[in-house]
PDB file of C-alpha atoms and ligand atoms in Angstrom:
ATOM      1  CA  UNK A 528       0.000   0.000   0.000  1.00 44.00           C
ATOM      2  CA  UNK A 529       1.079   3.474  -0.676  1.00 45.00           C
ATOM      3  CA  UNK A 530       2.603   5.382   2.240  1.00 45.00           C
ATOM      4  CA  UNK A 531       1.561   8.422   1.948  1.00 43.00           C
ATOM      5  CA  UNK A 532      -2.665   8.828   1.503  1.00 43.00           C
ATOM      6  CA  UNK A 533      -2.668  11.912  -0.871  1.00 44.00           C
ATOM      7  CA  UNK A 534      -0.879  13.368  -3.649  1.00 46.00           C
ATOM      8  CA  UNK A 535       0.375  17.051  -2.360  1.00 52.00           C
ATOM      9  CA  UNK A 536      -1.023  19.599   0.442  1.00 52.00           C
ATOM     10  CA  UNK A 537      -4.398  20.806  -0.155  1.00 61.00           C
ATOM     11  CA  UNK A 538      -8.131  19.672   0.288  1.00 66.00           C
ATOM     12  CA  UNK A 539     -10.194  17.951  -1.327  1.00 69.00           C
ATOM     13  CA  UNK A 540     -12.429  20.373  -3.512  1.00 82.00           C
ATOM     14  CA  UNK A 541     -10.642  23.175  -3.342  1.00 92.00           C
ATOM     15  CA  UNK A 542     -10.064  24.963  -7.204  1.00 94.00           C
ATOM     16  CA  UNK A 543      -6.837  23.053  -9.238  1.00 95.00           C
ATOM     17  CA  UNK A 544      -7.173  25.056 -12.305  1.00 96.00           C
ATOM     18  CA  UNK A 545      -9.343  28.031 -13.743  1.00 96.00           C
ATOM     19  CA  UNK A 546      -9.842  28.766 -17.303  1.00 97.00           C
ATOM     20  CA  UNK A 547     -12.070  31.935 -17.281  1.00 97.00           C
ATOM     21  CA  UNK A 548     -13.433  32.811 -20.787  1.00 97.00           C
ATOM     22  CA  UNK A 549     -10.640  31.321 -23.014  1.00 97.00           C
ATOM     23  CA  UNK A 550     -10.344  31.178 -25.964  1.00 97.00           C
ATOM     24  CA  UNK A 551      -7.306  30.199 -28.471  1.00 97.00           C
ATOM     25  CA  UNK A 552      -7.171  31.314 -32.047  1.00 96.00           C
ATOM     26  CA  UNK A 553      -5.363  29.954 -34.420  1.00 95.00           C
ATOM     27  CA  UNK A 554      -3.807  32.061 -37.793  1.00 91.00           C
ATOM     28  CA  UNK A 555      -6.664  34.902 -36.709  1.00 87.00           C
ATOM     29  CA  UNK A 556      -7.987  36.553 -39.577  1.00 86.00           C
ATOM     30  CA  UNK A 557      -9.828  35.097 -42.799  1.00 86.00           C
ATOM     31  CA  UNK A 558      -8.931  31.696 -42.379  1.00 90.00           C
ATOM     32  CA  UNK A 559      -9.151  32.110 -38.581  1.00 93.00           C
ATOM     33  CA  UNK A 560      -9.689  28.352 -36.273  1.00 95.00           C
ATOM     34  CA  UNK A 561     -11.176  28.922 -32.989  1.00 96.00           C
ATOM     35  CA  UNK A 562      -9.980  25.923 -30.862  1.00 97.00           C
ATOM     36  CA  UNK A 563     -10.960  26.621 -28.068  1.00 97.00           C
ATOM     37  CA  UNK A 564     -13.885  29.049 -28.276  1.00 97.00           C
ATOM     38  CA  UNK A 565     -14.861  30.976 -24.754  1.00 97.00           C
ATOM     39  CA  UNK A 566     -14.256  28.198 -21.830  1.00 98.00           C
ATOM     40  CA  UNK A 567     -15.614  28.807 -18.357  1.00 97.00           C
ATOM     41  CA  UNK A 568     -14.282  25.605 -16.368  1.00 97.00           C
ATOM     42  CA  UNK A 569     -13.111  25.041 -12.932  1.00 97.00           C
ATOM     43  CA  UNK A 570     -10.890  21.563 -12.089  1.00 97.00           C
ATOM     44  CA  UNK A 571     -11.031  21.086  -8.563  1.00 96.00           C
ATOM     45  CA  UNK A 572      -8.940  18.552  -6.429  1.00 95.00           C
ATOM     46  CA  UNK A 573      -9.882  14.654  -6.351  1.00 94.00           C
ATOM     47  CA  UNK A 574     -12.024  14.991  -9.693  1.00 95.00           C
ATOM     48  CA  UNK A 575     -11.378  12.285 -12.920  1.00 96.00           C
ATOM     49  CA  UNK A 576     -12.853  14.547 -15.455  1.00 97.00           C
ATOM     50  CA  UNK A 577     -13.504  13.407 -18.967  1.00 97.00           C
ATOM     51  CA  UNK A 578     -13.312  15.631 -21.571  1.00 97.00           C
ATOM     52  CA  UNK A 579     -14.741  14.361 -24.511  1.00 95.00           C
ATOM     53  CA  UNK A 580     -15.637  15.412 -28.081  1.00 93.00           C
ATOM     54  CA  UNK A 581     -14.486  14.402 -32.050  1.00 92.00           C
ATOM     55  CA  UNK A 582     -11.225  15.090 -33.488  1.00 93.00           C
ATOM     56  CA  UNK A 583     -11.251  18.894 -34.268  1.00 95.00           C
ATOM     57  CA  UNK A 584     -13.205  19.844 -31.238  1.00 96.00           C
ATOM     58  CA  UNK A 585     -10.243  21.143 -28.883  1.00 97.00           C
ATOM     59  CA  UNK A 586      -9.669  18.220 -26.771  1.00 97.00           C
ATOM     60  CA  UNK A 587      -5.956  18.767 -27.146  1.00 97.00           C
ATOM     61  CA  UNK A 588      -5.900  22.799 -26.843  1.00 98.00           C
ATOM     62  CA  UNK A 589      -7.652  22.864 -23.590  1.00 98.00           C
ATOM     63  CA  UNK A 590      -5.804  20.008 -22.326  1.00 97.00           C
ATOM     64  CA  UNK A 591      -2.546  22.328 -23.476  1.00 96.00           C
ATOM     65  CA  UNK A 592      -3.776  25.878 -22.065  1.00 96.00           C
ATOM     66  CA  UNK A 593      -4.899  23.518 -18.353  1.00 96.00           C
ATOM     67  CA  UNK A 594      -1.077  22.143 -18.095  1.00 95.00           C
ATOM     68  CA  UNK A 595       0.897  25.656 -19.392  1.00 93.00           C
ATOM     69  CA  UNK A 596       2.150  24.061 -22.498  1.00 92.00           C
ATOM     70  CA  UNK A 597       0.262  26.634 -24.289  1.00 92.00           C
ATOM     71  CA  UNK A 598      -1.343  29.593 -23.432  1.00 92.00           C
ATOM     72  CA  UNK A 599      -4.814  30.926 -24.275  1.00 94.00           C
ATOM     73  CA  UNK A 600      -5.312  33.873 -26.953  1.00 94.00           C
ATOM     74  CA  UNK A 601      -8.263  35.382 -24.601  1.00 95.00           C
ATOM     75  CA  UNK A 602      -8.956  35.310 -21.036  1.00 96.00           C
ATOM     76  CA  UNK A 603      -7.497  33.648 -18.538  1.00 96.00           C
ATOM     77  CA  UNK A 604      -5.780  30.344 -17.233  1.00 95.00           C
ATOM     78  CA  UNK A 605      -5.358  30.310 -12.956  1.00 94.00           C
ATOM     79  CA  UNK A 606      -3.129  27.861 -11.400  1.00 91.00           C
ATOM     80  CA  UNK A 607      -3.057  27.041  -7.507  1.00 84.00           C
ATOM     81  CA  UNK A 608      -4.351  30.865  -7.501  1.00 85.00           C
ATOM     82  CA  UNK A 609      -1.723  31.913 -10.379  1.00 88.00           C
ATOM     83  CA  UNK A 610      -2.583  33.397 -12.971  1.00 91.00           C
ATOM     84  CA  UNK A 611      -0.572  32.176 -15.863  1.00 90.00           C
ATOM     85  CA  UNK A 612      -2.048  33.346 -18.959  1.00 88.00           C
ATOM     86  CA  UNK A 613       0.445  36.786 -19.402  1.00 81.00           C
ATOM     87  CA  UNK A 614       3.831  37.860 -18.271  1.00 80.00           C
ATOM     88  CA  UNK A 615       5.365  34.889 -17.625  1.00 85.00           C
ATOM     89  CA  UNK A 616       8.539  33.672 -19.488  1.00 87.00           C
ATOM     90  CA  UNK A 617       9.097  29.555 -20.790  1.00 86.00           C
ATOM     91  CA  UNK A 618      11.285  29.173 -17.892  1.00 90.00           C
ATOM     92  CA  UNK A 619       8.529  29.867 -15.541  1.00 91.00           C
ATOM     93  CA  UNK A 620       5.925  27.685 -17.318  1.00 90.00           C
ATOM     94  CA  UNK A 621       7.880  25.161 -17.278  1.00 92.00           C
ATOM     95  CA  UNK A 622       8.444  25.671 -13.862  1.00 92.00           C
ATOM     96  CA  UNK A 623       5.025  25.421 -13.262  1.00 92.00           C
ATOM     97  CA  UNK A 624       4.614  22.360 -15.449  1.00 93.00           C
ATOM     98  CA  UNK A 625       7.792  20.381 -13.468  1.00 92.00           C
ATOM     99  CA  UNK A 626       5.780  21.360 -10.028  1.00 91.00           C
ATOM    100  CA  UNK A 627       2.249  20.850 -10.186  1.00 93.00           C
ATOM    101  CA  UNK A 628       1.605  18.785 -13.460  1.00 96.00           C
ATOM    102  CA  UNK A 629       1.887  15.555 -14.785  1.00 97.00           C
ATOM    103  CA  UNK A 630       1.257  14.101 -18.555  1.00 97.00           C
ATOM    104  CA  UNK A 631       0.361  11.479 -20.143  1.00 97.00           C
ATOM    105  CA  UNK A 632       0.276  11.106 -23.992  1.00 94.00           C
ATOM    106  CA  UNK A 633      -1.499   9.072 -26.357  1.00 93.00           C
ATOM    107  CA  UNK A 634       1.747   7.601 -27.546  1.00 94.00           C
ATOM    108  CA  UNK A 635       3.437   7.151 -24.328  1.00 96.00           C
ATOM    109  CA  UNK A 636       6.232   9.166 -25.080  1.00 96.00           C
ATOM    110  CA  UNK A 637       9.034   7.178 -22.591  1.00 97.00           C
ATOM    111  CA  UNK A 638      12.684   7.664 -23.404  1.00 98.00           C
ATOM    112  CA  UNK A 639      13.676   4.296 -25.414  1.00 98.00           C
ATOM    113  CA  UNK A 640      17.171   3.676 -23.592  1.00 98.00           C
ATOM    114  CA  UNK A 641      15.714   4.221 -20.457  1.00 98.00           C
ATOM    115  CA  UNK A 642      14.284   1.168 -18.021  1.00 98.00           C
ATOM    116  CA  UNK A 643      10.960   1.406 -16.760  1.00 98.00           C
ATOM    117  CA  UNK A 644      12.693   2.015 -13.051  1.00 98.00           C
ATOM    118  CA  UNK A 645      15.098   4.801 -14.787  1.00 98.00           C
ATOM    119  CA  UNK A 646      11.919   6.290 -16.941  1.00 98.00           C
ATOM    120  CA  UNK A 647      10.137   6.904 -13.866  1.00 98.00           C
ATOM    121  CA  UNK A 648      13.270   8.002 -11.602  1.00 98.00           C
ATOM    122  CA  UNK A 649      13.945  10.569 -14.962  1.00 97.00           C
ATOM    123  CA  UNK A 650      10.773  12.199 -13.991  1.00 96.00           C
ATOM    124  CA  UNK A 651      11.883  12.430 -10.241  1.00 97.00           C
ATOM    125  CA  UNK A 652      15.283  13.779 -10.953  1.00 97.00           C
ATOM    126  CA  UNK A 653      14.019  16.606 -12.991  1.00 94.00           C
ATOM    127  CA  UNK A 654      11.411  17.627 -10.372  1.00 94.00           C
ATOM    128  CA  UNK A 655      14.427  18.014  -8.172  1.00 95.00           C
ATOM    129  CA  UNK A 656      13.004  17.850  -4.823  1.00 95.00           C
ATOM    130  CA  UNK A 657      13.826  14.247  -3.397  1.00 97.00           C
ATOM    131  CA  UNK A 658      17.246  12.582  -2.355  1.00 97.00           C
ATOM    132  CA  UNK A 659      18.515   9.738  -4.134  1.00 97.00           C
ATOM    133  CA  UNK A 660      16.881   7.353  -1.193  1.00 98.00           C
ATOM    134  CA  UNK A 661      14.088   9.045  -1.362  1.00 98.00           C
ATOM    135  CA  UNK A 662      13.489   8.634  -5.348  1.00 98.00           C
ATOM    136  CA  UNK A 663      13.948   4.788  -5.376  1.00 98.00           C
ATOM    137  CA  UNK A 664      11.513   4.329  -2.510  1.00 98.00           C
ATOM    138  CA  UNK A 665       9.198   6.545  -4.807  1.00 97.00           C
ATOM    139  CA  UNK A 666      10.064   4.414  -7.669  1.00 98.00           C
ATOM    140  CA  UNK A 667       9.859   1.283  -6.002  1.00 98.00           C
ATOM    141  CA  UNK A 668       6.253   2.520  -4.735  1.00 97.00           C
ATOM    142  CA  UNK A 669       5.058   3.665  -8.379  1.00 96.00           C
ATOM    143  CA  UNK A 670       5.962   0.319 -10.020  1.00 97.00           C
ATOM    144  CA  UNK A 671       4.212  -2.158  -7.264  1.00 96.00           C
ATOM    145  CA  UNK A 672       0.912   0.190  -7.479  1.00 94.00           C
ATOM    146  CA  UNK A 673       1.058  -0.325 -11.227  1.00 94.00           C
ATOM    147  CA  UNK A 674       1.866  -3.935 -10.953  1.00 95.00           C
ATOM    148  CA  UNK A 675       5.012  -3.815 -13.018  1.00 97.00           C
ATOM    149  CA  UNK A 676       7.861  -4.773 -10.322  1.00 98.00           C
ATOM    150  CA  UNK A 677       8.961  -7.525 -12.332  1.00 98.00           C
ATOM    151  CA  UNK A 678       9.015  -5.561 -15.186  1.00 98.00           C
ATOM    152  CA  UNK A 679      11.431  -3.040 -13.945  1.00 98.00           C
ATOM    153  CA  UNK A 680      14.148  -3.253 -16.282  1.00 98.00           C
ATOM    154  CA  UNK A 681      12.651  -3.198 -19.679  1.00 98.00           C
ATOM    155  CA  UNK A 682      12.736  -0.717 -22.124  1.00 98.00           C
ATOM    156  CA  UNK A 683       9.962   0.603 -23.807  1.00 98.00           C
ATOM    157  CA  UNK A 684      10.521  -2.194 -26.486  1.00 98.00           C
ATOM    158  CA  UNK A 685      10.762  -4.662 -24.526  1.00 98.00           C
ATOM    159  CA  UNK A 686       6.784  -3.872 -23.075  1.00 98.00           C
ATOM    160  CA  UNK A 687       3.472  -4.283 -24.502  1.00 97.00           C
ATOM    161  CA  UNK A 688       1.756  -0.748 -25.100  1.00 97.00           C
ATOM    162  CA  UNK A 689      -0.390  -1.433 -21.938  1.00 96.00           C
ATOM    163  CA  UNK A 690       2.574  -1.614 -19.802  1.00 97.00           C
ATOM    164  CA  UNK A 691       4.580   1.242 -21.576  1.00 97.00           C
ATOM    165  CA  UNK A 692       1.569   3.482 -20.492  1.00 96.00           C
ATOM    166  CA  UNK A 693       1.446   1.897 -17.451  1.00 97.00           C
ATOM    167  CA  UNK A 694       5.128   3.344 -16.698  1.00 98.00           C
ATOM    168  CA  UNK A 695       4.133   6.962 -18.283  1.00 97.00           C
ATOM    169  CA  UNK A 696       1.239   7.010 -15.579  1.00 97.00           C
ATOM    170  CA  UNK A 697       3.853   6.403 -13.093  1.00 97.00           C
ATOM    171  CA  UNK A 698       5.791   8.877 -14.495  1.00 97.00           C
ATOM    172  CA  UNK A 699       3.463  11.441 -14.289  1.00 97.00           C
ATOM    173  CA  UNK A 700       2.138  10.334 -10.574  1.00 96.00           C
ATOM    174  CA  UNK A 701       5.333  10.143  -8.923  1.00 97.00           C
ATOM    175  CA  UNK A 702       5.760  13.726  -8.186  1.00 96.00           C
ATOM    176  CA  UNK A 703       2.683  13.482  -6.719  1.00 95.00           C
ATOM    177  CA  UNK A 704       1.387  16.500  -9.007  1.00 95.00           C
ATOM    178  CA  UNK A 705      -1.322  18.944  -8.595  1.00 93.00           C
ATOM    179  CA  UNK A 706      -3.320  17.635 -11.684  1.00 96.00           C
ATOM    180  CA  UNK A 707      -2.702  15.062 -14.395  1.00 98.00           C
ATOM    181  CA  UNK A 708      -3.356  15.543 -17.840  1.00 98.00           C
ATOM    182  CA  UNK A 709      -4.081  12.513 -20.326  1.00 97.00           C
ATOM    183  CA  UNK A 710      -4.565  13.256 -23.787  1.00 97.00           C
ATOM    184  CA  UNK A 711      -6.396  10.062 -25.577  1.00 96.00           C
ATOM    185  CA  UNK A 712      -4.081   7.890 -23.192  1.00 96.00           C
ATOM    186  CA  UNK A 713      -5.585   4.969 -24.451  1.00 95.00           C
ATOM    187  CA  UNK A 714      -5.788   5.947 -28.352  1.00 94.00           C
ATOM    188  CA  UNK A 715      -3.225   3.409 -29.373  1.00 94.00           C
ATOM    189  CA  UNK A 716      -4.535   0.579 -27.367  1.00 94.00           C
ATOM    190  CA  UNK A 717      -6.990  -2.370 -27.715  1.00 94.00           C
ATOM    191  CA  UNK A 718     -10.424  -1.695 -26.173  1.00 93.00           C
ATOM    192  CA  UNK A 719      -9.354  -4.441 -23.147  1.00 94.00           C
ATOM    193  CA  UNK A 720      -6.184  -2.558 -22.390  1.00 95.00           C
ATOM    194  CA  UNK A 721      -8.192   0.206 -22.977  1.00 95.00           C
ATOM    195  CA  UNK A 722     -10.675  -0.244 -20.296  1.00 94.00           C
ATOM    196  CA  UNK A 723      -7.528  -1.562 -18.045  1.00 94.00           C
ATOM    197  CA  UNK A 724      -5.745   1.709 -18.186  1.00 95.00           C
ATOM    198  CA  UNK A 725      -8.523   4.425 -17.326  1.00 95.00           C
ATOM    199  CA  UNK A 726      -9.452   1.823 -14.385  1.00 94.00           C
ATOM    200  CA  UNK A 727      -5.865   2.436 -13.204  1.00 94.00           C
ATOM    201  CA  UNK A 728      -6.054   6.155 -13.250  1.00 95.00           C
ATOM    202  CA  UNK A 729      -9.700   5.995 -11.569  1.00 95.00           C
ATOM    203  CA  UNK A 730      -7.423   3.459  -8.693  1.00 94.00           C
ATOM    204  CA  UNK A 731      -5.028   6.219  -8.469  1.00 95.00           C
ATOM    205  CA  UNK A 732      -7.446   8.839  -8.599  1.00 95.00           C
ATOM    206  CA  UNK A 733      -9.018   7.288  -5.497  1.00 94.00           C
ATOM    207  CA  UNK A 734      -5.661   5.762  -3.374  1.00 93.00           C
ATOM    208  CA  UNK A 735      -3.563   8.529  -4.241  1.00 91.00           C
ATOM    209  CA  UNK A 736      -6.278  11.247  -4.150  1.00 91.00           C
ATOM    210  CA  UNK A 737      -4.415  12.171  -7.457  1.00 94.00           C
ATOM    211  CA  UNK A 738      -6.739  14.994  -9.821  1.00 96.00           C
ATOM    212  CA  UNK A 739      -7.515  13.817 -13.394  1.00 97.00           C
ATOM    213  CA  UNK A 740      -8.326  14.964 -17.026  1.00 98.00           C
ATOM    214  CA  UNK A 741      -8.457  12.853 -19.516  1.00 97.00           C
ATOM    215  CA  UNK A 742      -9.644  13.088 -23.243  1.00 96.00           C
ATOM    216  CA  UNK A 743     -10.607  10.400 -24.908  1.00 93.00           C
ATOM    217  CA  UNK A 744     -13.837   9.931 -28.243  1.00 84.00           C
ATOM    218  CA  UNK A 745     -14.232   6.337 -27.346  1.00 83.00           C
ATOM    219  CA  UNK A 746     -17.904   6.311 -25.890  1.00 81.00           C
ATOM    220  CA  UNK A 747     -17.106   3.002 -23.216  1.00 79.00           C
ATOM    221  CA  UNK A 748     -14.404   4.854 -21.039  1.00 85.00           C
ATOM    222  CA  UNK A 749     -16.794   7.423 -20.104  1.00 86.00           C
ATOM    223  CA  UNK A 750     -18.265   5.023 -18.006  1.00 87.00           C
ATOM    224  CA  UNK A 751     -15.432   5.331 -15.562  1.00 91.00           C
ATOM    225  CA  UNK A 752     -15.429   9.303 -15.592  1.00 94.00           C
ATOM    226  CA  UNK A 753     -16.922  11.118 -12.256  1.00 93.00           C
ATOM    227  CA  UNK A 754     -17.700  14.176 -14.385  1.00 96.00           C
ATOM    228  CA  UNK A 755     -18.181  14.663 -18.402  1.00 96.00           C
ATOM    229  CA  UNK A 756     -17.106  17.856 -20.234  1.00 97.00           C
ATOM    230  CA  UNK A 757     -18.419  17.447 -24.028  1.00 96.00           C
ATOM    231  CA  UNK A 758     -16.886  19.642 -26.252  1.00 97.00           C
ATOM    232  CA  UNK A 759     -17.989  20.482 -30.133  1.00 97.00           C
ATOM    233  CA  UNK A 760     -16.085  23.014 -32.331  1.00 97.00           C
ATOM    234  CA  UNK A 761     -14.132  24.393 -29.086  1.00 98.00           C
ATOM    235  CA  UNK A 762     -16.988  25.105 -26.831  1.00 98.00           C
ATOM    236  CA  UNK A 763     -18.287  23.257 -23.673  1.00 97.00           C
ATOM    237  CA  UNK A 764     -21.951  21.534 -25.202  1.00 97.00           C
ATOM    238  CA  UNK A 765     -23.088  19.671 -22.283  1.00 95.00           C
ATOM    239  CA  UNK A 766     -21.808  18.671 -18.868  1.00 94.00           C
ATOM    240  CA  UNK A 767     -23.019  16.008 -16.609  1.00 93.00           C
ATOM    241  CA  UNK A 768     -21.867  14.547 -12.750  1.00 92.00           C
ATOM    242  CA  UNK A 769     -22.056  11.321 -11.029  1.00 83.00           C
ATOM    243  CA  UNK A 770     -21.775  10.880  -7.553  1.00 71.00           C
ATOM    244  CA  UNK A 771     -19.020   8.587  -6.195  1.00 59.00           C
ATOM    245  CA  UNK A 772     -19.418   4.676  -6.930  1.00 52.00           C
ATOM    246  CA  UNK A 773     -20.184   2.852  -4.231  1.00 42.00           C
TER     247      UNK A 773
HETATM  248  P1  ADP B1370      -8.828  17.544 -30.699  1.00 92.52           P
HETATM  249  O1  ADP B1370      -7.720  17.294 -29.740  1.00 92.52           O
HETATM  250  O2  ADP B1370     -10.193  17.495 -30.081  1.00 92.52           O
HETATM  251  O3  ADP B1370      -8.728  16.664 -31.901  1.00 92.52           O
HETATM  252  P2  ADP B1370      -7.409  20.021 -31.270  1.00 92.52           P
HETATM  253  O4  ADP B1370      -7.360  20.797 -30.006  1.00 92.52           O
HETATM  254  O5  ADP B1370      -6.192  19.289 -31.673  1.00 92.52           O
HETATM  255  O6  ADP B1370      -8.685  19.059 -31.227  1.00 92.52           O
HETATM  256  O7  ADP B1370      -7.779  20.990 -32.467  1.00 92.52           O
HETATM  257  C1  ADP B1370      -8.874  21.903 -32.415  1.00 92.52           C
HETATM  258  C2  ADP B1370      -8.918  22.705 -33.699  1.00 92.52           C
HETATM  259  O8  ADP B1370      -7.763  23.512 -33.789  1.00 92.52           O
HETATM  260  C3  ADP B1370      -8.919  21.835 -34.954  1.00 92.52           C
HETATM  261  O9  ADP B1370      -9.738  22.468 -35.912  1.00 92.52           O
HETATM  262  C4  ADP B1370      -7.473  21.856 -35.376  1.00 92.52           C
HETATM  263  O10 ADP B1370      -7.346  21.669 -36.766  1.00 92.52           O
HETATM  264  C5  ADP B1370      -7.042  23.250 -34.965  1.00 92.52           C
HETATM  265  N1  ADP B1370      -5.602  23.327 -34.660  1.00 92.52           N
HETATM  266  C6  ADP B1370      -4.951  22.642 -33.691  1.00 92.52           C
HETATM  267  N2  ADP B1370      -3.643  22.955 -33.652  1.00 92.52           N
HETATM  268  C7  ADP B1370      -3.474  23.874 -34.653  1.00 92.52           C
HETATM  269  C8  ADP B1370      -2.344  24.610 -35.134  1.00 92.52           C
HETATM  270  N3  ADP B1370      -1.128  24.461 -34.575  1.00 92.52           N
HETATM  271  N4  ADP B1370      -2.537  25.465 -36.163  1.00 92.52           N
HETATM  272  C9  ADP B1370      -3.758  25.627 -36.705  1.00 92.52           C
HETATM  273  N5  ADP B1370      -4.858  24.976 -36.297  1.00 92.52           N
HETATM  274  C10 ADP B1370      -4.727  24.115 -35.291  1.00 92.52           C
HETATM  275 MG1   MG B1371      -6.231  15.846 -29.694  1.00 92.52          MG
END
C-alpha cells in the first residue's frame, strides 16, 4: 500500500485550475480556427474529469492551455491561484509544469534507452526535490501500485503498449502533481487494455487522491469518468456529474 494517503497539500475540492473565458485562435484573420472558443471551467482537487468530443473539437488545446504548455489567446488560465495566462517567461511555465503537473500522452512518449525504473526516476530527478533514497523508494512505490515490479528493467521495447503506459502514468504520478493531464491515453490501445488503463487512473485517482483529465472519443471509457465535459467546435456543449461509486 502506498505510504503516503494523498498526492500534495491541499483539500479535497478546493479549485486546481481556472480557465475563465478562453479562448485560443489559431492564424486569426480570414482563415481564422477557434480551438478553443470561450471556456468557463473550474478543475477542482480529487475529480477524474472526462473531456470528450471528435477530433477537431479542442480536446488537445484545452488540455494544453490547463497544463501551461500553451497559453490561451483570450482570457485567462489560474493555477493554484496563479494566474498564468500573461507575463510569464518559458522558464517559468515550465516551472510550473515540473511542479504541479503531470502528462500522459497518447503515444506514451518514454525515453527508449531508459528502463521502466530509470523512466520513472527521470521524472523524479528533474522535479528536483527528493534525495537519491528518497526517489527509489518513490520508484519502487510507483511500479508495485502499477503492478510492473517484475518488469522493472525493460525498455519501452521490450513492453506491450499497456505496460509502456502503465510506466508513463507512473511517471506522471510520482511527483505526486497537482493535476494530471491525459490526452487520448488509451488511443493506441486495444479496447481491453483500454478499459484496463482508465481503471488504473480511476485506482489512483481514489488511493492517491491524485486529480484527473483525460480526453478520450471512445464512448465506453466514459463510463469510468466522475464528471463529463463534451466539447464540439471548441466550446463546452453539455456537462453532466455522477456521484461517487459505491
Ligand atoms: P482535438 O484534440 O479534439 O482533436 P485540437 O485541439 O487538436 O482538437 O484541435 C482543435 C482545432 O484547432 C482543430 O480544428 C485543429 O485543426 C485546430 N488546430 C490545432 N492545432 C493547430 C495549429 N497548430 N494550427 C492551426 N490549427 C490548429
Ligand atoms: Mg487531440
Amino acid at each position: 500500500m502506498p505510504s503516503e494517503p494523498t498526492v500534495a497539500p491541499g483539500e479535497a475540492g478546493e479549485v486546481v485550475v481556472r480557465l475563465e473565458n478562453a479562448s485560443r485562435v489559431y492564424n486569426p484573420g480570414e482563415n481564422e480556427v477557434r480551438a478553443m472558443d470561450a471556456i468557463d471551467l473550474v478543475i477542482r482537487r480529487g475529480e477524474f474529469t472526462a473531456l470528450v468530443g471528435p477530433s477537431g473539437s479542442g480536446k488537445s488545446t484545452l488540455l494544453h492551455c490547463l497544463g501551461c504548455l500553451d497559453a490561451p489567446t483570450s482570457g485567462r488560465v489560474v493555477i493554484a491561484g496563479q494566474d498564468v495566462t500573461a507575463g510569464l517567461t518559458a522558464a517559468q511555465r515550465g516551472e510550473i509544469r515540473n511542479k504541479s503537473i503531470g502528462f500522459i500522452f497518447q503515444s506514451f512518449n518514454l525515453i527508449p534507452v531508459l528502463t521502466a525504473y530509470e523512466n520513472i526516476e527521470f521524472a523524479l530527478q528533474i522535479n528536483g526535490t527528493m534525495n537519491a533514497k528518497q526517489m527509489r523508494e518513490r520508484v519502487l512505490e510507483m511500479l508495485d501500485l502499477l503492478g510492473l515490479t517484475t518488469q522493472k528493467d525493460r525498455r519501452p521495447n521490450q513492453l506491450s503498449g499497456g505496460q509502456q503506459q502503465r510506466v508513463a502514468i507512473g511517471r506522471a504520478l510520482a511527483k505526486r502533481p497537482a493535476l494530471i493531464l491525459a490526452d487520448e491515453p488509451t488511443a493506441n490501445l486495444d479496447r481491453k487494455t483500454s478499459e484496463d488503463i482508465i481503471a488504473l487512473m480511476r485506482r489512483m485517482n481514489e488511493q492517491l487522491g491524485a486529480t484527473f483529465v483525460f480526453s478520450t472519443h471512445d464512448e465506453h471509457l466514459m463510463g469510468h469518468a466522475r464528471r463529463i465535459v463534451r466539447l464540439t467546435d471548441g466550446r463546452i456543449v453539455s456537462e453532466e456529474s455522477r456521484p461517487a461509486h459505491g
